[in-house]
Coordinates of C-alpha atoms in Angstrom, one line a residue:
M1 CA -0.2 0.2 0.0
V2 CA 1.7 3.2 -1.4
V3 CA 0.3 6.5 -1.0
S4 CA 1.7 9.4 -3.0
P5 CA 0.7 13.0 -2.1
L6 CA 0.3 14.8 -5.3
L7 CA -0.7 18.1 -4.3
A8 CA -1.4 19.3 -0.6
A9 CA -2.4 22.6 0.8
A10 CA -4.1 24.0 4.2
F11 CA -7.8 25.2 3.4
S12 CA -10.4 26.5 6.3
F13 CA -13.9 26.5 4.3
Q14 CA -16.0 29.1 4.2
A15 CA -19.5 29.0 2.7
A16 CA -20.5 32.0 0.1
A17 CA -21.9 35.0 2.1
A18 CA -25.6 34.6 0.9
W19 CA -25.3 31.2 2.4
P20 CA -25.8 31.8 6.0
Q21 CA -27.9 34.2 5.8
A22 CA -30.8 32.0 4.3
L23 CA -29.3 29.5 6.7
T24 CA -30.7 32.1 10.1
Q25 CA -34.0 32.0 9.3
A26 CA -34.3 28.4 11.0
K27 CA -33.7 27.8 14.5
G28 CA -31.0 24.8 12.9
A29 CA -30.2 24.2 9.4
V30 CA -27.8 22.6 7.3
L31 CA -26.8 22.0 3.7
I32 CA -24.4 18.9 2.8
E33 CA -22.9 17.7 -0.5
A34 CA -24.8 14.2 -0.9
A35 CA -22.0 12.3 -2.3
S36 CA -18.8 13.1 0.1
G37 CA -21.3 14.1 2.8
R38 CA -19.5 17.3 3.9
V39 CA -21.1 19.9 5.2
L40 CA -21.2 23.1 3.0
A41 CA -23.1 25.6 5.3
E42 CA -24.7 25.0 8.4
H43 CA -26.4 26.8 11.4
R44 CA -26.8 25.5 14.7
C45 CA -26.6 22.1 13.1
H46 CA -26.0 19.8 16.1
E47 CA -28.4 21.3 18.4
P48 CA -31.3 19.0 19.2
M49 CA -34.4 19.9 18.6
P50 CA -38.1 18.3 17.9
N51 CA -38.5 17.7 14.0
A52 CA -42.1 16.4 13.4
S53 CA -43.0 14.2 10.5
T54 CA -39.5 14.1 9.2
T55 CA -39.1 11.4 11.6
K56 CA -40.9 9.2 9.0
I57 CA -37.9 9.4 6.8
M58 CA -36.5 7.0 8.9
T59 CA -39.6 5.0 9.7
A60 CA -40.2 4.7 5.6
L61 CA -36.7 3.5 5.6
L62 CA -36.8 0.8 7.8
A63 CA -40.3 -0.4 6.5
L64 CA -38.5 -0.6 2.9
E65 CA -36.1 -2.6 4.1
Q66 CA -38.3 -5.2 5.8
E67 CA -38.7 -8.7 3.6
E68 CA -41.9 -9.0 1.8
I69 CA -42.6 -6.0 1.7
D70 CA -45.5 -6.3 -0.6
E71 CA -47.5 -8.8 1.4
S72 CA -50.8 -7.9 2.4
F73 CA -51.9 -7.7 6.0
V74 CA -54.5 -6.2 8.2
V75 CA -53.2 -3.1 10.1
D76 CA -53.2 -3.0 13.9
A77 CA -56.8 -1.5 14.4
A78 CA -55.0 0.3 17.9
A79 CA -52.1 1.8 16.0
I80 CA -54.0 3.5 13.4
R81 CA -56.1 5.6 15.9
T82 CA -53.8 8.4 16.2
E83 CA -54.2 12.3 15.6
G84 CA -52.8 14.4 12.9
S85 CA -52.2 13.7 9.3
S86 CA -53.4 10.7 8.1
I87 CA -54.3 8.3 4.5
G88 CA -57.8 7.3 6.0
L89 CA -56.7 3.8 7.5
L90 CA -60.0 2.2 9.0
E91 CA -60.3 -0.7 11.2
G92 CA -60.1 -4.2 9.1
D93 CA -57.9 -2.2 6.3
Q94 CA -55.6 -4.5 4.4
A95 CA -52.3 -2.7 3.4
T96 CA -48.8 -3.7 2.5
L97 CA -45.6 -2.0 4.2
R98 CA -44.6 -0.6 0.5
T99 CA -48.0 1.2 0.5
L100 CA -47.7 2.4 4.1
A101 CA -44.2 3.8 2.9
W102 CA -45.7 5.6 0.0
G103 CA -48.7 6.9 2.7
M104 CA -45.7 8.3 5.1
L105 CA -43.8 10.0 2.6
L106 CA -46.8 11.5 0.4
A107 CA -49.5 12.4 2.8
S108 CA -47.3 12.1 5.7
G109 CA -49.9 9.3 7.0
N110 CA -49.0 9.0 11.0
D111 CA -51.8 6.1 10.8
A112 CA -49.5 4.7 8.3
A113 CA -46.5 5.1 10.6
N114 CA -48.0 3.3 13.3
A115 CA -49.2 0.7 11.7
A116 CA -45.8 -0.3 9.9
A117 CA -44.1 0.2 13.1
V118 CA -46.5 -2.4 14.9
R119 CA -46.3 -4.9 11.8
I120 CA -42.5 -5.4 11.8
D121 CA -42.1 -5.1 15.5
G122 CA -45.4 -5.5 17.5
S123 CA -45.4 -2.4 19.6
L124 CA -44.8 1.4 18.6
E125 CA -41.9 0.8 21.9
A126 CA -40.0 -1.9 20.3
F127 CA -40.3 -0.2 16.8
C128 CA -38.8 3.2 18.3
G129 CA -35.9 1.1 19.9
R130 CA -35.1 -0.2 16.4
M131 CA -35.3 3.3 14.9
N132 CA -32.5 4.6 18.0
R133 CA -30.5 1.6 16.7
R134 CA -30.3 2.4 13.1
A135 CA -29.9 6.1 13.9
A136 CA -26.8 5.1 16.3
E137 CA -25.4 2.9 13.2
L138 CA -25.6 5.9 10.7
G139 CA -23.9 8.4 13.2
M140 CA -26.9 10.2 14.3
Q141 CA -24.9 11.3 17.6
D142 CA -27.8 13.7 18.8
T143 CA -31.0 11.7 18.0
H144 CA -33.9 9.9 20.0
F145 CA -36.8 9.1 18.3
C146 CA -39.9 8.3 21.1
S147 CA -42.6 8.1 17.9
P148 CA -42.4 6.8 14.6
S149 CA -44.9 9.6 13.3
G150 CA -42.9 12.3 14.8
L151 CA -45.6 13.4 17.1
D152 CA -44.2 15.5 20.1
V153 CA -44.3 12.7 22.6
G154 CA -41.5 12.4 25.1
D155 CA -38.0 13.5 24.8
H156 CA -38.3 13.2 20.9
H157 CA -35.4 15.2 19.0
T158 CA -32.7 15.1 16.2
T159 CA -30.4 17.7 14.7
A160 CA -30.4 19.1 11.2
Y161 CA -26.9 17.7 10.2
D162 CA -28.3 14.2 11.6
L163 CA -31.6 14.5 9.3
A164 CA -29.0 15.3 6.5
L165 CA -27.2 11.6 7.3
L166 CA -30.3 10.1 7.6
A167 CA -31.3 11.6 4.3
R168 CA -28.3 10.8 2.3
E169 CA -29.0 7.0 3.3
A170 CA -32.7 6.7 2.5
L171 CA -31.9 8.4 -0.9
S172 CA -29.4 5.1 -1.6
N173 CA -32.3 3.2 -1.4
D174 CA -34.0 3.1 -4.7
D175 CA -38.0 2.6 -3.5
F176 CA -37.5 4.9 -1.2
A177 CA -35.9 7.8 -3.7
E178 CA -38.6 7.2 -6.2
M179 CA -41.6 7.7 -3.5
V180 CA -39.7 11.2 -2.5
R181 CA -39.8 12.7 -6.2
S182 CA -43.3 11.4 -7.0
K183 CA -45.6 14.4 -6.7
S184 CA -48.5 11.8 -6.5
A185 CA -49.0 8.1 -6.5
K186 CA -52.0 5.6 -7.1
L187 CA -52.4 3.2 -3.9
C188 CA -54.3 0.3 -3.3
Y189 CA -55.5 -0.5 0.2
G190 CA -58.7 -0.6 2.4
N191 CA -61.5 -3.6 3.3
P192 CA -61.5 -4.6 0.5
P193 CA -58.5 -2.7 -1.1
Y194 CA -59.3 -0.3 -3.6
H195 CA -57.1 2.3 -5.6
R196 CA -56.8 6.1 -4.5
W197 CA -54.9 9.0 -5.3
L198 CA -52.2 10.3 -2.8
T199 CA -50.7 13.9 -3.4
N200 CA -46.9 14.5 -2.0
H201 CA -46.8 17.2 1.0
N202 CA -43.6 18.6 -0.2
R203 CA -44.6 21.8 -2.4
L204 CA -40.5 22.0 -3.5
L205 CA -41.1 19.0 -6.1
W206 CA -43.7 21.7 -7.9
Q207 CA -41.7 25.0 -7.3
Y208 CA -38.2 23.7 -8.1
E209 CA -37.4 21.7 -11.0
D210 CA -34.1 20.2 -9.7
C211 CA -35.9 18.9 -6.4
I212 CA -36.2 15.2 -5.8
G213 CA -37.5 14.8 -2.5
V214 CA -37.6 14.5 0.7
K215 CA -40.1 15.4 3.6
T216 CA -42.0 18.3 5.2
G217 CA -42.9 18.1 8.8
F218 CA -44.8 20.5 11.5
T219 CA -45.7 20.5 14.9
K220 CA -46.8 23.3 17.2
A221 CA -43.5 22.6 19.4
A222 CA -41.2 22.0 16.0
G223 CA -42.6 24.4 13.8
R224 CA -42.0 24.2 9.9
C225 CA -39.5 21.7 9.3
L226 CA -38.0 20.6 5.9
V227 CA -35.6 17.9 4.5
S228 CA -35.0 18.3 1.1
A229 CA -32.7 17.2 -1.8
A230 CA -31.7 19.0 -5.0
E231 CA -30.1 17.4 -8.5
R232 CA -28.4 19.1 -11.2
S233 CA -25.5 18.2 -13.3
G234 CA -24.5 14.8 -11.5
L235 CA -24.2 17.0 -8.3
T236 CA -26.6 16.0 -5.3
L237 CA -27.3 18.2 -2.5
I238 CA -29.2 17.9 0.7
A239 CA -30.9 20.7 3.0
V240 CA -32.0 20.4 6.4
T241 CA -34.0 23.4 8.1
L242 CA -35.6 23.0 11.8
N243 CA -38.1 25.5 12.7
C244 CA -37.7 27.9 9.6
P245 CA -41.0 29.8 8.7
D246 CA -39.9 30.3 5.2
D247 CA -38.5 26.9 4.7
F248 CA -39.4 26.6 0.9
N249 CA -37.9 29.9 -0.5
V250 CA -34.8 29.1 2.4
H251 CA -34.2 25.7 0.4
R252 CA -34.5 27.5 -3.1
Q253 CA -32.1 30.0 -2.5
L254 CA -29.7 27.7 -1.1
Y255 CA -29.7 25.5 -3.7
E256 CA -29.3 28.5 -6.4
E257 CA -26.2 29.8 -4.7
A258 CA -24.5 26.4 -4.4
F259 CA -25.4 25.1 -7.9
S260 CA -23.5 28.4 -8.8
A261 CA -20.5 28.1 -6.5
L262 CA -19.5 24.4 -7.3
E263 CA -17.8 23.3 -10.4
F264 CA -16.6 19.6 -11.1
L265 CA -12.6 19.6 -11.1
D266 CA -11.3 17.2 -13.4
V267 CA -7.9 16.2 -11.7
S268 CA -7.0 13.7 -14.7
D269 CA -4.1 15.7 -16.3
T270 CA -2.4 16.0 -12.8
L271 CA -1.5 12.1 -12.4
G272 CA 0.9 11.8 -15.3
S273 CA 1.3 8.2 -16.3
L274 CA 0.9 5.4 -13.7
S275 CA 1.6 1.7 -13.6
V276 CA 1.9 -1.3 -11.4
A277 CA 4.3 -4.0 -11.7
V278 CA 3.4 -7.5 -12.7
T279 CA 5.0 -10.8 -11.8
G280 CA 5.0 -13.7 -14.0
A281 CA 4.4 -11.9 -17.2
E282 CA 6.6 -11.1 -20.4
Q283 CA 6.0 -7.2 -19.9
E284 CA 7.2 -6.4 -16.0
R285 CA 4.4 -3.6 -16.0
V286 CA 0.9 -2.7 -16.7
P287 CA -0.3 0.8 -17.2
V288 CA -3.8 1.8 -15.2
E289 CA -5.9 4.3 -15.7
P290 CA -9.0 5.8 -13.6
L291 CA -12.4 3.9 -14.1
W292 CA -13.9 7.2 -14.3
A293 CA -13.0 10.7 -14.4
P294 CA -11.3 11.9 -11.1
G295 CA -12.3 15.0 -9.6
A296 CA -14.7 16.7 -6.9
Y297 CA -17.1 19.6 -7.1
L298 CA -15.5 22.5 -6.0
T299 CA -15.7 26.2 -4.9
A300 CA -13.7 28.6 -7.0
G301 CA -11.5 29.2 -4.0
E302 CA -10.8 25.4 -3.3
R303 CA -9.7 24.5 -6.7
S304 CA -6.2 25.1 -5.6
H305 CA -6.7 23.7 -2.2
Y306 CA -6.9 20.0 -2.0
Q307 CA -4.9 17.2 -1.3
L308 CA -4.6 14.3 -4.2
S309 CA -3.4 10.7 -3.1
V310 CA -2.5 7.9 -5.4
R311 CA -2.9 4.3 -3.6
L312 CA -1.0 1.4 -6.2
E313 CA -0.8 -2.4 -5.8
P314 CA 2.8 -3.6 -5.0
F315 CA 2.2 -5.9 -7.8
L316 CA -0.2 -7.8 -9.7
Y317 CA -0.2 -11.6 -10.7
A318 CA -0.5 -12.4 -14.1
P319 CA -2.5 -12.9 -16.3
V320 CA -3.6 -9.5 -15.9
R321 CA -7.1 -9.1 -17.3
K322 CA -8.2 -5.5 -18.7
G323 CA -10.1 -3.7 -15.8
Q324 CA -8.5 -5.7 -13.0
P325 CA -8.4 -3.5 -9.9
A326 CA -5.0 -1.9 -9.2
G327 CA -5.3 0.8 -6.8
E328 CA -7.2 3.9 -6.0
I329 CA -7.3 7.7 -5.8
T330 CA -8.7 9.6 -3.4
L331 CA -9.5 13.5 -3.4
T332 CA -9.6 15.3 0.2
L333 CA -10.2 18.9 1.3
E334 CA -9.5 19.5 4.9
G335 CA -9.0 16.2 5.5
V336 CA -12.0 15.2 4.8
P337 CA -12.3 12.5 1.7
L338 CA -14.4 14.4 -1.3
S339 CA -14.1 11.4 -4.1
A340 CA -12.6 8.0 -4.1
V341 CA -12.3 6.5 -7.9
P342 CA -10.8 2.7 -8.4
L343 CA -7.6 2.6 -10.7
I344 CA -7.6 -0.8 -13.1
A345 CA -5.5 -2.2 -15.2
A346 CA -5.7 -0.2 -19.0
E347 CA -4.2 -3.4 -20.7
E348 CA -4.2 -7.2 -20.4
R349 CA -0.8 -9.0 -19.4
P350 CA -0.9 -12.7 -20.2
A351 CA 1.4 -15.2 -18.1
R352 CA 4.3 -16.5 -20.0
F353 CA 4.2 -19.8 -18.4
S354 CA 2.8 -22.9 -21.0
E355 CA -1.0 -22.2 -22.2
Y356 CA -0.9 -18.9 -20.6
R357 CA -1.5 -20.0 -17.0
S358 CA 0.0 -19.1 -13.6
I359 CA 1.2 -20.9 -11.4
I360 CA -1.4 -20.0 -9.0
Q361 CA -4.0 -20.5 -11.6
Q362 CA -2.0 -24.1 -12.0
V363 CA -2.3 -25.3 -8.2
K364 CA -6.2 -23.8 -8.5
D365 CA -6.7 -26.1 -11.4
F366 CA -5.6 -28.9 -9.3
F367 CA -7.4 -28.5 -6.4
E368 CA -10.3 -28.3 -8.1
F369 CA -9.8 -31.4 -10.5
P370 CA -11.4 -34.6 -9.2
E371 CA -9.2 -36.2 -6.7
Q372 CA -9.8 -39.6 -8.5
Y373 CA -7.7 -37.9 -11.3
R374 CA -4.8 -35.9 -9.5
F375 CA -2.2 -38.5 -9.4
P376 CA -0.3 -39.4 -10.9
L377 CA 0.7 -35.9 -12.5
S378 CA 2.5 -36.7 -15.7
Q379 CA 3.1 -35.2 -19.1
G380 CA 0.7 -37.8 -20.9
G381 CA -1.8 -36.5 -18.3
P382 CA -3.6 -38.0 -15.6
A383 CA -3.5 -42.1 -14.9
S384 CA -6.5 -44.0 -16.0
A385 CA -8.0 -45.7 -13.0
S386 CA -7.3 -49.1 -14.7
S387 CA -3.7 -47.8 -14.9
A388 CA -4.0 -46.6 -11.5
S389 CA -5.3 -50.3 -9.9
Q390 CA -2.7 -52.5 -11.8
N391 CA 0.2 -50.4 -9.9

């Protein structure tokens, strides 16, 4: 494992002046880059506070991660008796976990969240335990869930930063990503199940064309809460505001400032010629290349202040196939990894042994060959069973 720094300089990131001004309209807020997870701008982002129905990001994600999410079941009658927004579940209704996730993420159904929780863990309390364990796994250090829906129950709280971590994870789930970017959906549930349409509460999907989700929330204690994501030209950003009266406008302003300030820097030209030694081939080295363009989205001030490191395998055994992993390029800023790109062999390197097989491959072939034909090994091939018995 060889690390070769090609460019390094100290740098302290400061967001563009307009970003913090917009963020301060919220009690807690953060803007992150989804790919790297780095914080671009923040305002009291680690301060715990209530977060209302943005809680359902976790509940829906856990529901979608279960097995048999399309299996129909009768919802728990006690679980669906809850205050606040609902998808209209009634006693005896049949639904699936997938349908309930749609209901949570579009119509913010508290009844859907509770029904899913009881279906998965048997009680709301047990499911909240699952939520908190998953939060810990994701590094949500300042979060404590007491409700699957986000109603103000007990010491239920999180932070803007923790919600950004959660949204980043949830968006990696294809089902979740599809749901939160949908303006409406036709769902089937009831007794007997019948089709009905639900509309997404996230108005940012209509107001900002780059928006791809995620979830709104409101209670008197939490105020207006919004977790959103936007994507443009391969760059995905996640914004979170807690207790922000003008949340939709704030998110639009944040995205416009960020998309204007960040530009992809391709560092391919700084790499030069890279190669790795090859053992057991006629040619002693093989050229390597990035699997895709190495780089990161940086502001103008950051473009000359980053660290690029290259890790190359000490050597590769022949035969080497084109596209075989050979190392990695990592780009960091202030010690924060921004991107990692695999290095792969750009050409083939056949083994110089007979039949183009390396010693390792010959040994592998030997042990994969049926045992009764392994001995004796001679130039004439394995002895037959009859000749072996005569010996």
